[in-house]
GROMACS .gro file of C-alpha atoms in nm:
model
  131
    1UNK     CA    1  -1.350  -0.251   2.034
    2UNK     CA    2  -1.670  -0.176   2.221
    3UNK     CA    3  -1.461  -0.160   2.539
    4UNK     CA    4  -1.313   0.164   2.402
    5UNK     CA    5  -1.622   0.370   2.313
    6UNK     CA    6  -1.439   0.704   2.292
    7UNK     CA    7  -1.243   0.577   1.990
    8UNK     CA    8  -0.908   0.578   2.172
    9UNK     CA    9  -0.776   0.226   2.186
   10UNK     CA   10  -0.529   0.080   2.430
   11UNK     CA   11  -0.336  -0.138   2.189
   12UNK     CA   12  -0.136  -0.274   2.482
   13UNK     CA   13  -0.457  -0.393   2.651
   14UNK     CA   14  -0.588  -0.537   2.325
   15UNK     CA   15  -0.262  -0.720   2.247
   16UNK     CA   16  -0.262  -0.866   2.599
   17UNK     CA   17  -0.579  -1.056   2.503
   18UNK     CA   18  -0.454  -1.186   2.170
   19UNK     CA   19  -0.187  -1.456   2.189
   20UNK     CA   20   0.134  -1.403   1.991
   21UNK     CA   21   0.038  -1.054   1.869
   22UNK     CA   22   0.218  -0.730   1.945
   23UNK     CA   23   0.056  -0.392   1.994
   24UNK     CA   24   0.179  -0.299   1.647
   25UNK     CA   25   0.025  -0.615   1.495
   26UNK     CA   26  -0.313  -0.535   1.650
   27UNK     CA   27  -0.310  -0.170   1.549
   28UNK     CA   28  -0.207  -0.248   1.192
   29UNK     CA   29  -0.477  -0.514   1.157
   30UNK     CA   30  -0.738  -0.266   1.278
   31UNK     CA   31  -0.618   0.014   1.051
   32UNK     CA   32  -0.576  -0.206   0.744
   33UNK     CA   33  -0.884  -0.420   0.758
   34UNK     CA   34  -1.114  -0.427   1.056
   35UNK     CA   35  -1.193  -0.058   1.088
   36UNK     CA   36  -1.549  -0.034   0.957
   37UNK     CA   37  -1.513   0.330   0.855
   38UNK     CA   38  -1.269   0.244   0.575
   39UNK     CA   39  -1.387   0.186   0.221
   40UNK     CA   40  -1.273  -0.127   0.045
   41UNK     CA   41  -1.274  -0.217  -0.321
   42UNK     CA   42  -1.275   0.009  -0.624
   43UNK     CA   43  -1.156   0.365  -0.597
   44UNK     CA   44  -1.379   0.642  -0.731
   45UNK     CA   45  -1.252   0.907  -0.973
   46UNK     CA   46  -1.295   1.165  -0.696
   47UNK     CA   47  -1.078   0.960  -0.459
   48UNK     CA   48  -0.809   0.924  -0.727
   49UNK     CA   49  -0.810   1.300  -0.787
   50UNK     CA   50  -0.792   1.373  -0.415
   51UNK     CA   51  -0.503   1.129  -0.384
   52UNK     CA   52  -0.311   1.286  -0.676
   53UNK     CA   53  -0.357   1.636  -0.535
   54UNK     CA   54  -0.260   1.526  -0.185
   55UNK     CA   55   0.057   1.352  -0.302
   56UNK     CA   56   0.157   1.667  -0.492
   57UNK     CA   57   0.104   1.875  -0.177
   58UNK     CA   58   0.223   1.637   0.097
   59UNK     CA   59   0.464   1.393  -0.068
   60UNK     CA   60   0.465   1.053   0.099
   61UNK     CA   61   0.295   1.154   0.426
   62UNK     CA   62   0.041   0.874   0.389
   63UNK     CA   63  -0.120   0.931   0.730
   64UNK     CA   64  -0.196   1.293   0.642
   65UNK     CA   65  -0.300   1.203   0.288
   66UNK     CA   66  -0.544   0.940   0.416
   67UNK     CA   67  -0.724   1.203   0.625
   68UNK     CA   68  -0.762   1.423   0.316
   69UNK     CA   69  -0.875   1.143   0.084
   70UNK     CA   70  -1.113   1.017   0.354
   71UNK     CA   71  -1.227   0.661   0.431
   72UNK     CA   72  -0.900   0.511   0.305
   73UNK     CA   73  -0.603   0.409   0.520
   74UNK     CA   74  -0.251   0.536   0.467
   75UNK     CA   75  -0.157   0.189   0.343
   76UNK     CA   76  -0.441   0.194   0.090
   77UNK     CA   77  -0.336   0.539  -0.034
   78UNK     CA   78   0.029   0.438  -0.061
   79UNK     CA   79  -0.053   0.121  -0.250
   80UNK     CA   80  -0.291   0.298  -0.490
   81UNK     CA   81  -0.031   0.562  -0.566
   82UNK     CA   82   0.266   0.328  -0.604
   83UNK     CA   83   0.085   0.064  -0.811
   84UNK     CA   84  -0.165   0.263  -1.016
   85UNK     CA   85  -0.147   0.643  -1.018
   86UNK     CA   86   0.223   0.733  -1.001
   87UNK     CA   87   0.299   0.900  -1.336
   88UNK     CA   88   0.649   0.746  -1.343
   89UNK     CA   89   0.504   0.396  -1.386
   90UNK     CA   90   0.606   0.250  -1.720
   91UNK     CA   91   0.290   0.126  -1.889
   92UNK     CA   92   0.428   0.016  -2.224
   93UNK     CA   93   0.447  -0.350  -2.317
   94UNK     CA   94   0.747  -0.536  -2.184
   95UNK     CA   95   1.035  -0.560  -2.429
   96UNK     CA   96   1.215  -0.883  -2.506
   97UNK     CA   97   1.521  -0.746  -2.325
   98UNK     CA   98   1.314  -0.668  -2.016
   99UNK     CA   99   1.166  -1.018  -2.019
  100UNK     CA  100   1.513  -1.173  -2.036
  101UNK     CA  101   1.639  -0.947  -1.758
  102UNK     CA  102   1.334  -1.030  -1.545
  103UNK     CA  103   1.394  -1.404  -1.580
  104UNK     CA  104   1.763  -1.365  -1.494
  105UNK     CA  105   1.678  -1.160  -1.185
  106UNK     CA  106   1.411  -1.408  -1.083
  107UNK     CA  107   1.659  -1.696  -1.102
  108UNK     CA  108   1.913  -1.497  -0.896
  109UNK     CA  109   1.686  -1.322  -0.645
  110UNK     CA  110   1.384  -1.550  -0.627
  111UNK     CA  111   1.057  -1.380  -0.545
  112UNK     CA  112   1.209  -1.064  -0.398
  113UNK     CA  113   0.992  -0.852  -0.626
  114UNK     CA  114   1.080  -0.521  -0.460
  115UNK     CA  115   1.450  -0.589  -0.519
  116UNK     CA  116   1.384  -0.707  -0.874
  117UNK     CA  117   1.182  -0.393  -0.954
  118UNK     CA  118   1.477  -0.170  -0.861
  119UNK     CA  119   1.653  -0.301  -1.173
  120UNK     CA  120   1.384  -0.156  -1.402
  121UNK     CA  121   1.302   0.207  -1.470
  122UNK     CA  122   0.932   0.263  -1.414
  123UNK     CA  123   0.838  -0.098  -1.340
  124UNK     CA  124   0.684  -0.176  -1.002
  125UNK     CA  125   0.716  -0.491  -0.793
  126UNK     CA  126   0.357  -0.589  -0.868
  127UNK     CA  127   0.415  -0.548  -1.241
  128UNK     CA  128   0.727  -0.767  -1.222
  129UNK     CA  129   0.545  -1.032  -1.022
  130UNK     CA  130   0.247  -1.034  -1.255
  131UNK     CA  131   0.468  -1.058  -1.561
   0.00000   0.00000   0.00000
């Protein structure tokens, strides 16, 4: 990335030097993991509050929200909201009926956790997978 000191990257030029990777692959890898300006790990209470406020004001515009939260990517913000902070997440213990339904869906759909989660009110894919 030193070849692009002004901070504007030519993803086409970068992808040309990385076998079997598209411009989108390279950009996403940079944004989601290699960009040194992004924080990783635990979220602070201030970041959580900024994320909640931003979602209330800007909906699911994760690119805009990430600039407000600061030092987190749009993907990080989206994941934090959808898996942790969204107030519609059902946090109660799983009922026996839900467990039975989850097993049935698993046998029919395999590990398509996003599809499985659509059959539950307030349960997320990660929660279904972890169950």
